[in-house]
Structures are given as C-alpha cells and as structure tokens.
Tab-separated table of C-alpha atoms in Angstrom:
chain	number	residue	atom	x	y	z
A	28	MET	CA	-50.660	-14.083	20.595
A	29	THR	CA	-54.032	-13.246	19.093
A	30	ALA	CA	-55.861	-10.042	19.938
A	31	PRO	CA	-58.351	-10.408	22.785
A	32	LEU	CA	-62.063	-10.118	22.031
A	33	PRO	CA	-64.280	-7.514	23.754
A	34	GLN	CA	-65.442	-10.126	26.303
A	35	ALA	CA	-61.879	-10.106	27.667
A	36	GLU	CA	-61.947	-6.417	28.546
A	37	GLY	CA	-61.238	-5.874	32.226
A	38	ILE	CA	-59.666	-9.294	32.803
A	39	ARG	CA	-56.154	-8.968	34.174
A	40	PRO	CA	-53.632	-11.358	32.592
A	41	ARG	CA	-52.874	-14.380	34.752
A	42	VAL	CA	-51.957	-17.976	34.114
A	43	LEU	CA	-55.118	-20.056	34.089
A	44	VAL	CA	-54.740	-23.745	34.872
A	45	ILE	CA	-57.806	-25.560	33.598
A	46	MET	CA	-57.969	-28.611	35.853
A	47	GLY	CA	-59.987	-31.750	36.488
A	48	VAL	CA	-60.103	-35.414	35.641
A	49	SER	CA	-59.953	-36.873	32.164
A	50	GLY	CA	-63.053	-36.093	30.128
A	51	CYS	CA	-64.132	-33.016	32.108
A	52	GLY	CA	-63.608	-30.692	29.136
A	53	LYS	CA	-60.252	-29.091	29.922
A	54	THR	CA	-59.151	-28.825	26.303
A	55	THR	CA	-62.488	-27.557	25.016
A	56	VAL	CA	-62.747	-24.873	27.697
A	57	ALA	CA	-59.074	-23.889	27.349
A	58	GLU	CA	-59.379	-23.497	23.576
A	59	GLY	CA	-62.500	-21.363	24.018
A	60	LEU	CA	-60.782	-19.138	26.570
A	61	HIS	CA	-57.712	-18.897	24.323
A	62	ASN	CA	-59.881	-17.758	21.414
A	63	ILE	CA	-61.484	-15.030	23.527
A	64	LEU	CA	-58.529	-13.893	25.651
A	65	GLY	CA	-55.799	-14.349	23.051
A	66	TRP	CA	-53.372	-15.653	25.680
A	67	PRO	CA	-50.830	-18.380	24.871
A	68	TYR	CA	-52.238	-21.861	25.360
A	69	GLN	CA	-50.476	-25.123	26.241
A	70	GLU	CA	-52.108	-28.536	26.228
A	71	GLY	CA	-50.615	-30.100	29.362
A	72	ASP	CA	-50.959	-33.634	27.999
A	73	LEU	CA	-48.320	-32.749	25.390
A	74	LEU	CA	-45.796	-32.123	28.171
A	75	HIS	CA	-46.055	-35.669	29.548
A	76	PRO	CA	-42.886	-37.723	29.110
A	77	LYS	CA	-43.309	-40.610	26.658
A	78	ALA	CA	-43.042	-43.114	29.521
A	79	ASN	CA	-46.144	-41.548	31.133
A	80	VAL	CA	-48.098	-41.641	27.883
A	81	ASP	CA	-47.118	-45.272	27.310
A	82	LYS	CA	-48.112	-46.184	30.857
A	83	MET	CA	-51.524	-44.523	30.589
A	84	ALA	CA	-52.126	-46.002	27.131
A	85	ALA	CA	-51.518	-49.419	28.684
A	86	GLY	CA	-54.206	-48.681	31.284
A	87	ILE	CA	-51.748	-48.233	34.167
A	88	PRO	CA	-52.468	-45.294	36.492
A	89	LEU	CA	-49.679	-42.780	37.041
A	90	THR	CA	-48.052	-42.470	40.458
A	91	ASP	CA	-46.813	-39.317	42.139
A	92	ASP	CA	-43.288	-40.240	41.022
A	93	ASP	CA	-44.532	-40.378	37.412
A	94	ARG	CA	-46.223	-37.004	37.697
A	95	TRP	CA	-43.447	-34.890	39.305
A	96	PRO	CA	-41.317	-34.494	36.116
A	97	TRP	CA	-44.452	-33.611	34.143
A	98	LEU	CA	-45.519	-31.066	36.754
A	99	ALA	CA	-42.027	-29.543	36.605
A	100	LEU	CA	-42.458	-29.036	32.837
A	101	CYS	CA	-45.880	-27.493	33.428
A	102	ARG	CA	-44.335	-25.162	36.001
A	103	GLU	CA	-41.594	-24.146	33.544
A	104	TRP	CA	-44.287	-23.175	31.061
A	105	ILE	CA	-46.091	-21.165	33.767
A	106	ASP	CA	-42.865	-19.418	34.778
A	107	ALA	CA	-42.206	-18.406	31.161
A	108	ARG	CA	-45.686	-16.849	30.868
A	109	ILE	CA	-45.236	-14.952	34.139
A	110	ALA	CA	-41.815	-13.704	33.014
A	111	GLU	CA	-43.407	-12.399	29.804
A	112	GLY	CA	-45.915	-10.435	31.891
A	113	GLY	CA	-48.921	-11.684	29.986
A	114	GLY	CA	-51.526	-14.307	30.560
A	115	GLY	CA	-51.472	-17.962	29.675
A	116	ILE	CA	-53.765	-20.973	29.641
A	117	LEU	CA	-52.585	-24.460	30.605
A	118	THR	CA	-54.572	-27.667	30.791
A	119	CYS	CA	-53.383	-29.876	33.628
A	120	SER	CA	-55.346	-32.365	35.698
A	121	ALA	CA	-53.716	-30.970	38.896
A	122	LEU	CA	-55.561	-33.659	40.824
A	123	LYS	CA	-53.910	-33.171	44.226
A	124	ARG	CA	-53.313	-30.105	46.317
A	125	SER	CA	-49.596	-30.955	46.409
A	126	TYR	CA	-49.539	-30.806	42.591
A	127	ARG	CA	-51.304	-27.433	42.611
A	128	ASP	CA	-48.843	-26.220	45.251
A	129	VAL	CA	-45.992	-26.947	42.822
A	130	LEU	CA	-47.762	-25.139	39.999
A	131	ARG	CA	-48.547	-21.991	42.019
A	132	GLN	CA	-45.436	-21.928	44.234
A	133	GLY	CA	-44.244	-18.413	44.944
A	134	THR	CA	-46.778	-16.578	42.785
A	135	ASP	CA	-50.299	-15.248	42.999
A	136	GLN	CA	-50.501	-15.133	39.188
A	137	VAL	CA	-51.871	-18.688	38.856
A	138	VAL	CA	-55.624	-19.254	38.925
A	139	PHE	CA	-57.007	-22.789	38.975
A	140	ILE	CA	-60.282	-23.374	37.172
A	141	TYR	CA	-61.686	-26.682	38.356
A	142	LEU	CA	-64.171	-28.251	35.965
A	143	LYS	CA	-66.446	-30.318	38.185
A	144	VAL	CA	-68.397	-32.975	36.296
A	145	PRO	CA	-70.632	-35.794	37.562
A	146	GLU	CA	-69.072	-39.233	37.179
A	147	SER	CA	-71.884	-40.478	34.925
A	148	VAL	CA	-71.246	-37.612	32.488
A	149	LEU	CA	-67.506	-38.317	32.532
A	150	GLN	CA	-68.067	-41.993	31.779
A	151	ALA	CA	-70.327	-41.165	28.840
A	152	ARG	CA	-67.836	-38.629	27.426
A	153	LEU	CA	-64.890	-41.005	27.725
A	154	ALA	CA	-66.852	-43.809	26.073
A	155	ARG	CA	-67.381	-41.535	23.027
A	156	ARG	CA	-63.863	-40.076	22.917
A	157	LYS	CA	-61.655	-41.228	20.061
A	158	GLY	CA	-57.918	-40.876	19.539
A	159	HIS	CA	-56.838	-40.150	23.110
A	160	TYR	CA	-54.203	-42.320	24.765
A	161	MET	CA	-55.920	-42.413	28.136
A	162	PRO	CA	-58.510	-45.198	28.289
A	163	PRO	CA	-61.818	-44.796	30.153
A	164	SER	CA	-60.670	-47.563	32.521
A	165	LEU	CA	-58.376	-45.037	34.260
A	166	LEU	CA	-61.223	-42.717	35.293
A	167	PRO	CA	-61.771	-44.478	38.667
A	168	SER	CA	-58.092	-44.034	39.587
A	169	GLN	CA	-58.264	-40.339	38.691
A	170	LEU	CA	-61.419	-39.848	40.741
A	171	ALA	CA	-59.778	-41.653	43.671
A	172	THR	CA	-56.727	-39.386	43.394
A	173	LEU	CA	-58.716	-36.156	42.989
A	174	GLU	CA	-58.598	-33.717	45.888
A	175	GLU	CA	-61.050	-30.969	45.014
A	176	PRO	CA	-59.594	-27.498	45.614
A	177	ALA	CA	-60.118	-26.240	49.153
A	178	PRO	CA	-61.546	-22.743	49.780
A	179	ASP	CA	-58.117	-21.396	50.758
A	180	GLU	CA	-56.788	-22.281	47.291
A	181	HIS	CA	-58.966	-19.573	45.703
A	182	ALA	CA	-59.794	-21.793	42.758
A	183	LEU	CA	-62.787	-21.152	40.551
A	184	VAL	CA	-65.122	-24.136	40.650
A	185	ILE	CA	-67.217	-24.454	37.515
A	186	ASP	CA	-69.965	-27.061	37.584
A	187	ILE	CA	-70.177	-28.522	34.104
A	188	GLU	CA	-73.889	-29.007	33.658
A	189	SER	CA	-74.181	-26.390	30.908
A	190	THR	CA	-73.123	-25.833	27.324
A	191	VAL	CA	-69.488	-25.056	26.554
A	192	ALA	CA	-70.457	-21.453	25.756
A	193	GLU	CA	-72.154	-21.099	29.154
A	194	VAL	CA	-69.121	-22.596	30.929
A	195	ILE	CA	-66.759	-20.189	29.165
A	196	ALA	CA	-69.047	-17.226	29.875
A	197	ALA	CA	-69.259	-18.212	33.567
A	198	THR	CA	-65.473	-18.542	33.730
A	199	LEU	CA	-64.943	-15.121	32.123
A	200	GLY	CA	-67.451	-13.604	34.522
A	201	GLN	CA	-65.676	-15.123	37.505
A	202	LEU	CA	-62.318	-13.866	36.213
A	203	LYS	CA	-63.700	-10.380	35.649
A	204	TYR	CA	-65.861	-9.952	38.737
A	205	GLY	CA	-65.102	-12.809	41.138
A	206	LEU	CA	-61.361	-12.292	41.603
A	207	LYS	CA	-59.455	-9.312	42.908
A	208	ASN	CA	-57.903	-7.547	39.923
C-alpha cells in the first residue's frame, strides 16, 4: 500500500466500488483515487471468468447467471479488504441493485461511486477505446440492464461532465464531507 497524499486526510478507510457501464471511466477514476488514497486497488474486469470474457468479446451480453460467480469473486476481494481494516478500491459495473446488494451484504464499509455519463459521451469513448475485450455494441445491453442507485443505497452519484481531476476531487470531497465518518 502506498502512503496517502494530503488530500486523503480525514477520509475514513472504506471499500469504494467504482461503478457504471462500460466506458464511464471506472478504471481512470479508480487509479486516480488509488494514487491519492494509497488503498489497494482491484480492476474488477480481471476477476471475470474466462467464459465471461470470451462471451463479451464475441458481442454476447452477460446474463445474471454469468455475473453471479464474478460478483462472488468481487465480494471475496471486498471481504479481504474489510478484514484487513483498511480501505480498498474496486471497479465493478454493479449494474443492478441485486448485484450491489451482494457486494455490500452485511457491511456498511462499502461505498458505491456511480459514474453517470450521457450515452453520447459513452458511445464516443467506446469508439475510441483500443485493446478492451468488450465491444461498443454491448453498450445498449448494459444501459438496458442498469438500475441507477436509489437514494436508500447511499451511493455517491458523480456526473461525468468534467475533467478526470475534477471528478476525483468531487469524489474525495464527497467522501470527506458528504458521508458520515
């Protein structure tokens, strides 16, 4: 774990799940938060079973049955961070409330950070993205599956209409001042 930067002062360690559809900026935001907070970081896409990756690469949307084993691996990672008593940062689309329920089950140490991006911006980002197994053709299925976090889920909703630095600063501010410490 790297040492936190001064911007992290006053932020209680939690497990942050950076969520949203493909192309919303989960990895970029997670890496920025990791660099500032110094908390362990896990790219959720790397936890997908090979069958899921192959299916998405072929342009076939995942089903709930495809996602449950992946979500279980994400939850194992979360549990390990909580057991260590420190923070952690996980990228995970967490598109449905039922998926988020699995990830937060039995703990108040998980904070969802939903990166909300207009569809036109997502399409443009995915058209430019190189080297990712998920094709832009799957964006409509992700948007159809997405259930935005409800107010009772206490998720941070970050509208992505700003620079990455502004998004990270807004997220840190919400973590410091917008949540009960």
